[in-house]
Structure formats: structure tokens, C-alpha cells
PDB file of C-alpha atoms in Angstrom:
ATOM      1  CA  UNK A   1     190.999 301.066 234.678  1.00 38.00           C
ATOM      2  CA  UNK A   2     191.267 302.672 231.268  1.00 35.00           C
ATOM      3  CA  UNK A   3     193.931 304.975 232.681  1.00 42.00           C
ATOM      4  CA  UNK A   4     195.932 302.049 234.124  1.00 40.00           C
ATOM      5  CA  UNK A   5     195.586 300.156 230.861  1.00 40.00           C
ATOM      6  CA  UNK A   6     196.908 303.178 228.989  1.00 43.00           C
ATOM      7  CA  UNK A   7     199.912 303.379 231.328  1.00 42.00           C
ATOM      8  CA  UNK A   8     200.588 299.676 230.850  1.00 48.00           C
ATOM      9  CA  UNK A   9     200.516 300.024 227.067  1.00 49.00           C
ATOM     10  CA  UNK A  10     202.797 303.044 227.240  1.00 47.00           C
ATOM     11  CA  UNK A  11     205.328 301.097 229.320  1.00 49.00           C
ATOM     12  CA  UNK A  12     205.211 298.181 226.880  1.00 50.00           C
ATOM     13  CA  UNK A  13     205.866 300.500 223.950  1.00 47.00           C
ATOM     14  CA  UNK A  14     208.761 302.132 225.812  1.00 49.00           C
ATOM     15  CA  UNK A  15     210.367 298.776 226.613  1.00 47.00           C
ATOM     16  CA  UNK A  16     209.889 297.602 223.026  1.00 49.00           C
ATOM     17  CA  UNK A  17     211.374 300.811 221.624  1.00 49.00           C
ATOM     18  CA  UNK A  18     214.383 300.516 223.925  1.00 48.00           C
ATOM     19  CA  UNK A  19     214.910 296.914 222.882  1.00 48.00           C
ATOM     20  CA  UNK A  20     214.745 297.796 219.188  1.00 45.00           C
ATOM     21  CA  UNK A  21     217.166 300.682 219.698  1.00 46.00           C
ATOM     22  CA  UNK A  22     219.538 298.397 221.547  1.00 47.00           C
ATOM     23  CA  UNK A  23     219.434 295.800 218.780  1.00 43.00           C
ATOM     24  CA  UNK A  24     220.011 298.452 216.146  1.00 42.00           C
ATOM     25  CA  UNK A  25     222.980 299.842 218.046  1.00 42.00           C
ATOM     26  CA  UNK A  26     224.441 296.364 218.513  1.00 40.00           C
ATOM     27  CA  UNK A  27     223.928 295.555 214.836  1.00 41.00           C
ATOM     28  CA  UNK A  28     225.608 298.815 213.839  1.00 39.00           C
ATOM     29  CA  UNK A  29     228.676 297.999 215.930  1.00 36.00           C
ATOM     30  CA  UNK A  30     228.819 294.460 214.538  1.00 39.00           C
ATOM     31  CA  UNK A  31     228.540 295.702 210.952  1.00 43.00           C
ATOM     32  CA  UNK A  32     231.247 298.309 211.510  1.00 36.00           C
ATOM     33  CA  UNK A  33     233.578 295.743 213.040  1.00 39.00           C
ATOM     34  CA  UNK A  34     233.061 293.259 210.199  1.00 75.00           C
ATOM     35  CA  UNK A  35     233.633 295.513 207.214  1.00 82.00           C
ATOM     36  CA  UNK A  36     236.957 295.976 205.443  1.00 83.00           C
ATOM     37  CA  UNK A  37     237.412 298.871 203.026  1.00 82.00           C
ATOM     38  CA  UNK A  38     239.452 297.478 200.151  1.00 82.00           C
ATOM     39  CA  UNK A  39     242.561 299.151 198.825  1.00 79.00           C
ATOM     40  CA  UNK A  40     244.306 298.546 195.524  1.00 71.00           C
ATOM     41  CA  UNK A  41     245.967 295.157 195.458  1.00 75.00           C
ATOM     42  CA  UNK A  42     243.624 293.515 197.983  1.00 80.00           C
ATOM     43  CA  UNK A  43     242.570 289.933 197.253  1.00 83.00           C
ATOM     44  CA  UNK A  44     240.482 287.408 199.169  1.00 85.00           C
ATOM     45  CA  UNK A  45     243.703 285.475 199.801  1.00 83.00           C
ATOM     46  CA  UNK A  46     245.427 288.486 201.380  1.00 81.00           C
ATOM     47  CA  UNK A  47     242.392 289.344 203.500  1.00 81.00           C
ATOM     48  CA  UNK A  48     242.013 285.739 204.628  1.00 79.00           C
ATOM     49  CA  UNK A  49     245.643 285.754 205.781  1.00 73.00           C
ATOM     50  CA  UNK A  50     245.224 289.111 207.533  1.00 74.00           C
ATOM     51  CA  UNK A  51     242.022 288.358 209.413  1.00 75.00           C
ATOM     52  CA  UNK A  52     242.518 284.672 210.118  1.00 72.00           C
ATOM     53  CA  UNK A  53     239.586 283.371 208.079  1.00 78.00           C
ATOM     54  CA  UNK A  54     239.438 281.083 205.046  1.00 81.00           C
ATOM     55  CA  UNK A  55     239.047 282.259 201.453  1.00 84.00           C
ATOM     56  CA  UNK A  56     235.892 280.135 201.251  1.00 86.00           C
ATOM     57  CA  UNK A  57     234.388 281.950 204.256  1.00 86.00           C
ATOM     58  CA  UNK A  58     235.133 285.344 202.689  1.00 87.00           C
ATOM     59  CA  UNK A  59     233.633 284.241 199.368  1.00 88.00           C
ATOM     60  CA  UNK A  60     230.435 283.009 201.023  1.00 88.00           C
ATOM     61  CA  UNK A  61     230.148 286.192 203.090  1.00 88.00           C
ATOM     62  CA  UNK A  62     230.421 288.316 199.931  1.00 88.00           C
ATOM     63  CA  UNK A  63     228.349 286.506 197.269  1.00 88.00           C
ATOM     64  CA  UNK A  64     227.963 289.644 195.160  1.00 86.00           C
ATOM     65  CA  UNK A  65     231.693 290.380 194.947  1.00 86.00           C
ATOM     66  CA  UNK A  66     233.752 288.718 192.219  1.00 83.00           C
ATOM     67  CA  UNK A  67     237.222 287.733 193.411  1.00 79.00           C
ATOM     68  CA  UNK A  68     238.648 289.187 190.186  1.00 72.00           C
ATOM     69  CA  UNK A  69     236.901 292.540 190.688  1.00 76.00           C
ATOM     70  CA  UNK A  70     238.095 293.869 194.042  1.00 82.00           C
ATOM     71  CA  UNK A  71     238.762 297.607 193.745  1.00 77.00           C
ATOM     72  CA  UNK A  72     239.759 300.400 196.119  1.00 74.00           C
ATOM     73  CA  UNK A  73     236.876 301.551 198.316  1.00 76.00           C
ATOM     74  CA  UNK A  74     234.849 298.340 198.024  1.00 83.00           C
ATOM     75  CA  UNK A  75     233.237 297.254 201.306  1.00 84.00           C
ATOM     76  CA  UNK A  76     234.070 293.615 202.056  1.00 88.00           C
ATOM     77  CA  UNK A  77     232.418 291.749 204.908  1.00 87.00           C
ATOM     78  CA  UNK A  78     234.768 289.779 207.149  1.00 85.00           C
ATOM     79  CA  UNK A  79     232.893 286.848 208.752  1.00 82.00           C
ATOM     80  CA  UNK A  80     233.172 285.758 212.362  1.00 71.00           C
ATOM     81  CA  UNK A  81     233.923 287.823 215.438  1.00 48.00           C
ATOM     82  CA  UNK A  82     237.242 289.167 214.201  1.00 47.00           C
ATOM     83  CA  UNK A  83     237.692 292.879 214.735  1.00 45.00           C
ATOM     84  CA  UNK A  84     238.826 294.401 211.459  1.00 50.00           C
ATOM     85  CA  UNK A  85     240.483 297.356 213.161  1.00 45.00           C
ATOM     86  CA  UNK A  86     242.325 295.159 215.626  1.00 46.00           C
ATOM     87  CA  UNK A  87     243.574 292.900 212.845  1.00 48.00           C
ATOM     88  CA  UNK A  88     244.671 295.855 210.739  1.00 44.00           C
ATOM     89  CA  UNK A  89     246.551 297.530 213.579  1.00 43.00           C
ATOM     90  CA  UNK A  90     248.166 294.408 215.007  1.00 42.00           C
ATOM     91  CA  UNK A  91     251.851 293.684 214.615  1.00 39.00           C
ATOM     92  CA  UNK A  92     252.740 291.226 211.808  1.00 39.00           C
ATOM     93  CA  UNK A  93     253.220 287.674 212.944  1.00 45.00           C
ATOM     94  CA  UNK A  94     256.923 286.915 213.323  1.00 45.00           C
ATOM     95  CA  UNK A  95     258.740 284.033 211.713  1.00 54.00           C
ATOM     96  CA  UNK A  96     260.214 281.519 214.063  1.00 58.00           C
ATOM     97  CA  UNK A  97     263.039 279.209 213.048  1.00 56.00           C
ATOM     98  CA  UNK A  98     263.665 275.978 214.925  1.00 55.00           C
ATOM     99  CA  UNK A  99     266.062 273.109 214.456  1.00 52.00           C
ATOM    100  CA  UNK A 100     265.048 270.294 216.827  1.00 49.00           C
ATOM    101  CA  UNK A 101     267.494 267.412 217.137  1.00 43.00           C
ATOM    102  CA  UNK A 102     266.907 264.688 214.561  1.00 45.00           C
ATOM    103  CA  UNK A 103     263.922 266.530 213.109  1.00 54.00           C
ATOM    104  CA  UNK A 104     265.588 268.783 210.541  1.00 69.00           C
ATOM    105  CA  UNK A 105     265.162 272.506 210.084  1.00 87.00           C
ATOM    106  CA  UNK A 106     261.740 274.032 210.600  1.00 89.00           C
ATOM    107  CA  UNK A 107     260.199 277.462 210.294  1.00 87.00           C
ATOM    108  CA  UNK A 108     256.826 278.666 211.557  1.00 85.00           C
ATOM    109  CA  UNK A 109     254.706 281.189 209.658  1.00 82.00           C
ATOM    110  CA  UNK A 110     250.969 281.989 209.743  1.00 75.00           C
ATOM    111  CA  UNK A 111     250.498 279.337 212.406  1.00 72.00           C
ATOM    112  CA  UNK A 112     251.947 276.598 210.223  1.00 82.00           C
ATOM    113  CA  UNK A 113     255.245 274.755 210.506  1.00 85.00           C
ATOM    114  CA  UNK A 114     257.305 274.117 207.378  1.00 87.00           C
ATOM    115  CA  UNK A 115     260.291 271.813 206.978  1.00 90.00           C
ATOM    116  CA  UNK A 116     262.968 273.413 204.815  1.00 92.00           C
ATOM    117  CA  UNK A 117     266.175 272.117 203.293  1.00 92.00           C
ATOM    118  CA  UNK A 118     268.081 275.346 202.683  1.00 91.00           C
ATOM    119  CA  UNK A 119     267.926 279.132 202.661  1.00 94.00           C
ATOM    120  CA  UNK A 120     268.690 281.213 199.579  1.00 95.00           C
ATOM    121  CA  UNK A 121     269.281 284.973 199.656  1.00 96.00           C
ATOM    122  CA  UNK A 122     268.151 286.588 196.415  1.00 96.00           C
ATOM    123  CA  UNK A 123     267.473 289.971 194.839  1.00 97.00           C
ATOM    124  CA  UNK A 124     263.764 290.355 194.088  1.00 97.00           C
ATOM    125  CA  UNK A 125     261.676 292.461 191.738  1.00 97.00           C
ATOM    126  CA  UNK A 126     257.957 292.248 190.981  1.00 97.00           C
ATOM    127  CA  UNK A 127     255.802 292.097 187.877  1.00 96.00           C
ATOM    128  CA  UNK A 128     252.132 292.557 187.047  1.00 94.00           C
ATOM    129  CA  UNK A 129     249.747 291.146 184.449  1.00 93.00           C
ATOM    130  CA  UNK A 130     250.406 294.139 182.160  1.00 92.00           C
ATOM    131  CA  UNK A 131     250.847 293.136 178.517  1.00 90.00           C
ATOM    132  CA  UNK A 132     254.223 294.871 178.133  1.00 90.00           C
ATOM    133  CA  UNK A 133     255.617 292.858 181.057  1.00 91.00           C
ATOM    134  CA  UNK A 134     254.628 289.456 179.718  1.00 87.00           C
ATOM    135  CA  UNK A 135     255.502 289.503 176.029  1.00 81.00           C
ATOM    136  CA  UNK A 136     253.586 287.636 173.348  1.00 83.00           C
ATOM    137  CA  UNK A 137     252.543 284.906 175.791  1.00 81.00           C
ATOM    138  CA  UNK A 138     250.282 287.190 177.819  1.00 89.00           C
ATOM    139  CA  UNK A 139     249.511 287.047 181.541  1.00 91.00           C
ATOM    140  CA  UNK A 140     250.353 283.364 181.985  1.00 93.00           C
ATOM    141  CA  UNK A 141     253.208 281.510 183.646  1.00 95.00           C
ATOM    142  CA  UNK A 142     255.783 279.260 181.969  1.00 94.00           C
ATOM    143  CA  UNK A 143     253.263 276.399 181.884  1.00 94.00           C
ATOM    144  CA  UNK A 144     250.483 278.492 180.360  1.00 93.00           C
ATOM    145  CA  UNK A 145     248.463 278.906 183.546  1.00 94.00           C
ATOM    146  CA  UNK A 146     247.001 282.334 184.479  1.00 93.00           C
ATOM    147  CA  UNK A 147     249.318 284.359 186.703  1.00 93.00           C
ATOM    148  CA  UNK A 148     248.280 284.377 190.353  1.00 91.00           C
ATOM    149  CA  UNK A 149     249.586 285.401 193.750  1.00 90.00           C
ATOM    150  CA  UNK A 150     252.170 282.811 194.790  1.00 92.00           C
ATOM    151  CA  UNK A 151     253.870 282.666 191.378  1.00 95.00           C
ATOM    152  CA  UNK A 152     257.531 283.609 191.110  1.00 97.00           C
ATOM    153  CA  UNK A 153     259.840 283.692 188.099  1.00 97.00           C
ATOM    154  CA  UNK A 154     263.286 282.171 188.665  1.00 97.00           C
ATOM    155  CA  UNK A 155     266.520 281.151 186.998  1.00 97.00           C
ATOM    156  CA  UNK A 156     265.972 277.366 186.791  1.00 96.00           C
ATOM    157  CA  UNK A 157     269.726 276.825 187.053  1.00 95.00           C
ATOM    158  CA  UNK A 158     269.580 278.262 190.573  1.00 95.00           C
ATOM    159  CA  UNK A 159     266.038 277.403 191.658  1.00 96.00           C
ATOM    160  CA  UNK A 160     264.509 274.482 189.719  1.00 96.00           C
ATOM    161  CA  UNK A 161     261.033 274.934 188.275  1.00 97.00           C
ATOM    162  CA  UNK A 162     258.339 273.642 190.614  1.00 96.00           C
ATOM    163  CA  UNK A 163     260.337 274.442 193.748  1.00 96.00           C
ATOM    164  CA  UNK A 164     258.153 275.578 196.655  1.00 95.00           C
ATOM    165  CA  UNK A 165     259.569 278.321 198.860  1.00 95.00           C
ATOM    166  CA  UNK A 166     258.587 280.523 201.775  1.00 93.00           C
ATOM    167  CA  UNK A 167     259.380 284.089 200.708  1.00 95.00           C
ATOM    168  CA  UNK A 168     260.387 286.440 203.553  1.00 94.00           C
ATOM    169  CA  UNK A 169     262.016 289.825 204.115  1.00 93.00           C
ATOM    170  CA  UNK A 170     260.041 291.931 201.615  1.00 94.00           C
ATOM    171  CA  UNK A 171     257.737 294.919 202.005  1.00 92.00           C
ATOM    172  CA  UNK A 172     254.741 295.634 199.734  1.00 93.00           C
ATOM    173  CA  UNK A 173     251.006 296.176 200.423  1.00 90.00           C
ATOM    174  CA  UNK A 174     250.073 293.761 197.646  1.00 90.00           C
ATOM    175  CA  UNK A 175     251.663 290.822 199.461  1.00 90.00           C
ATOM    176  CA  UNK A 176     250.779 289.084 202.755  1.00 87.00           C
ATOM    177  CA  UNK A 177     252.504 290.528 205.806  1.00 82.00           C
ATOM    178  CA  UNK A 178     256.002 289.165 206.458  1.00 84.00           C
ATOM    179  CA  UNK A 179     255.838 285.912 204.415  1.00 90.00           C
ATOM    180  CA  UNK A 180     253.993 283.843 201.839  1.00 90.00           C
ATOM    181  CA  UNK A 181     254.379 280.498 200.109  1.00 91.00           C
ATOM    182  CA  UNK A 182     255.306 280.640 196.433  1.00 94.00           C
ATOM    183  CA  UNK A 183     256.129 278.180 193.662  1.00 95.00           C
ATOM    184  CA  UNK A 184     258.662 278.649 190.862  1.00 96.00           C
ATOM    185  CA  UNK A 185     256.241 278.573 187.933  1.00 96.00           C
ATOM    186  CA  UNK A 186     257.729 281.204 185.626  1.00 96.00           C
ATOM    187  CA  UNK A 187     260.931 282.340 183.937  1.00 94.00           C
ATOM    188  CA  UNK A 188     262.194 285.562 182.388  1.00 89.00           C
ATOM    189  CA  UNK A 189     265.149 286.548 180.264  1.00 88.00           C
ATOM    190  CA  UNK A 190     266.213 289.153 182.837  1.00 90.00           C
ATOM    191  CA  UNK A 191     265.923 286.715 185.744  1.00 95.00           C
ATOM    192  CA  UNK A 192     269.362 285.161 185.988  1.00 95.00           C
ATOM    193  CA  UNK A 193     271.450 284.007 188.906  1.00 95.00           C
ATOM    194  CA  UNK A 194     270.165 284.677 192.407  1.00 96.00           C
ATOM    195  CA  UNK A 195     267.186 286.715 191.212  1.00 97.00           C
ATOM    196  CA  UNK A 196     263.442 286.197 191.424  1.00 98.00           C
ATOM    197  CA  UNK A 197     260.498 288.124 190.031  1.00 97.00           C
ATOM    198  CA  UNK A 198     257.350 288.049 192.183  1.00 97.00           C
ATOM    199  CA  UNK A 199     253.927 288.272 190.550  1.00 95.00           C
ATOM    200  CA  UNK A 200     251.662 290.737 192.383  1.00 94.00           C
ATOM    201  CA  UNK A 201     248.021 291.364 191.359  1.00 91.00           C
ATOM    202  CA  UNK A 202     247.247 295.009 190.648  1.00 90.00           C
ATOM    203  CA  UNK A 203     248.130 297.826 188.287  1.00 91.00           C
ATOM    204  CA  UNK A 204     251.619 298.127 186.831  1.00 92.00           C
ATOM    205  CA  UNK A 205     252.396 301.300 188.808  1.00 93.00           C
ATOM    206  CA  UNK A 206     251.189 299.712 192.055  1.00 94.00           C
ATOM    207  CA  UNK A 207     253.359 296.637 191.489  1.00 94.00           C
ATOM    208  CA  UNK A 208     256.405 298.612 190.348  1.00 93.00           C
ATOM    209  CA  UNK A 209     256.552 300.308 193.746  1.00 94.00           C
ATOM    210  CA  UNK A 210     258.165 297.057 194.914  1.00 95.00           C
ATOM    211  CA  UNK A 211     261.453 298.140 193.290  1.00 95.00           C
ATOM    212  CA  UNK A 212     264.486 295.991 194.149  1.00 96.00           C
ATOM    213  CA  UNK A 213     264.544 294.206 197.493  1.00 96.00           C
ATOM    214  CA  UNK A 214     266.774 291.644 199.142  1.00 96.00           C
ATOM    215  CA  UNK A 215     264.635 288.713 200.258  1.00 96.00           C
ATOM    216  CA  UNK A 216     265.221 285.351 201.863  1.00 95.00           C
ATOM    217  CA  UNK A 217     263.797 282.106 200.480  1.00 96.00           C
ATOM    218  CA  UNK A 218     263.272 278.999 202.569  1.00 94.00           C
ATOM    219  CA  UNK A 219     263.165 275.999 200.240  1.00 95.00           C
ATOM    220  CA  UNK A 220     260.286 273.911 201.573  1.00 92.00           C
ATOM    221  CA  UNK A 221     260.575 270.149 201.606  1.00 84.00           C
ATOM    222  CA  UNK A 222     257.881 268.365 199.613  1.00 69.00           C
TER     223      UNK A 222
END
């Protein structure tokens, strides 16, 4: 009987060990699939757009990470069942323009539909929060608010201040893939005519890689 009891205990331990190993393996796969290694220019907003989660979900999943202190190499947890690798390797979502009868012009981006009144082709540059790019006023927009992603500087004679636009046709790792919504909140002495300057978080050298690009603006109806 003692021998049979010993065998029974051995089998129990073996089953328990296998179960623990299985859980550990599953947890390891889940952790690997839910971690994003940050690169320069990453923000919670950009990651939320990329992985299809909300900024609030990312913030709650990373309570020890300050949104203003995301640096290259930082491990950021992406909540939910989204596969980080799959999201990173997937093709950018395409813009889709539609003009249904009696409904005006529409464009779809990031799963949302925007009504727009006109399209403006402009030459774009980018600027950072560096002191030498913002003069005596510092890293704030025309209204005195801190610069943030979604701020563009414009010539108010071409694009009135406060205008909301969908910016498309650019290429830069510090911006959401293929399009993002921006508001004309800033001005600059060099920004005249059909020109815009896009604020991008990150170092001056990182932002300056944007160079000069031809982009298309869809003026969104309010």
C-alpha cells in the first residue's frame, strides 16, 4: 500500500509540474506578445493608433511609465489580445475617399469617417520643442499652450487659425502611419503661403529628418 501511495503521489507531482510548466510557457508567450520596445519619438498616442487600443488603456497598463518620459528601449505593455508583432508588420490602413449623393465629401481614416469641405496641397516641414526653433516664447503654440502632437503652424491667410485638418501623404516614424488629425494652433515667420510646419515630439535631429515633403490636407467640417 505504501508503494502504491508513493506512486500516486509521484503522479500527482508530475501532473502538477506539467501544469505549472504549461502556465509558465503560456504566460511567457502572452508577455512577449504584449510588449512593445519603444523607439525614439514613440508616444502613447502613436502606440494607441498603431495597436488599436485607447491612450487610457495604455496608461493604465503602464502605471510606472510617465507619458512624457518614453525613451528608446523602454518596454511598454500593450493591453488586450493584440499581437505586437502582427500590428508592427501589418500594412498601414489606407485612406478611402467617398462622395455619396447629397451627403457631401467624406474620407475614412483609422476606422473613422470625416466630412471635409476641401483639399489643400501644401509643402510641409517639421519642428521640435528645441529652444532655438521656438524663439523667446518657448515650446508653446500661438495661444501659449504646450506644443503637442496634432499641432501645426500655418499661414493664417491660407489656413485660418483653429482649422482642423486630416494630414496625409507624409512619411516619418514620429507620426501616425498614413494620416493624423491636426489643428492650426501655431504660426511662424517662415510659414507663408501653402506651407505648414508640423510639430513632432522628439529630439531636434530626429524631427529634422522629416525634411521637406508634399502633403495633402483635408479640411474637416466642424
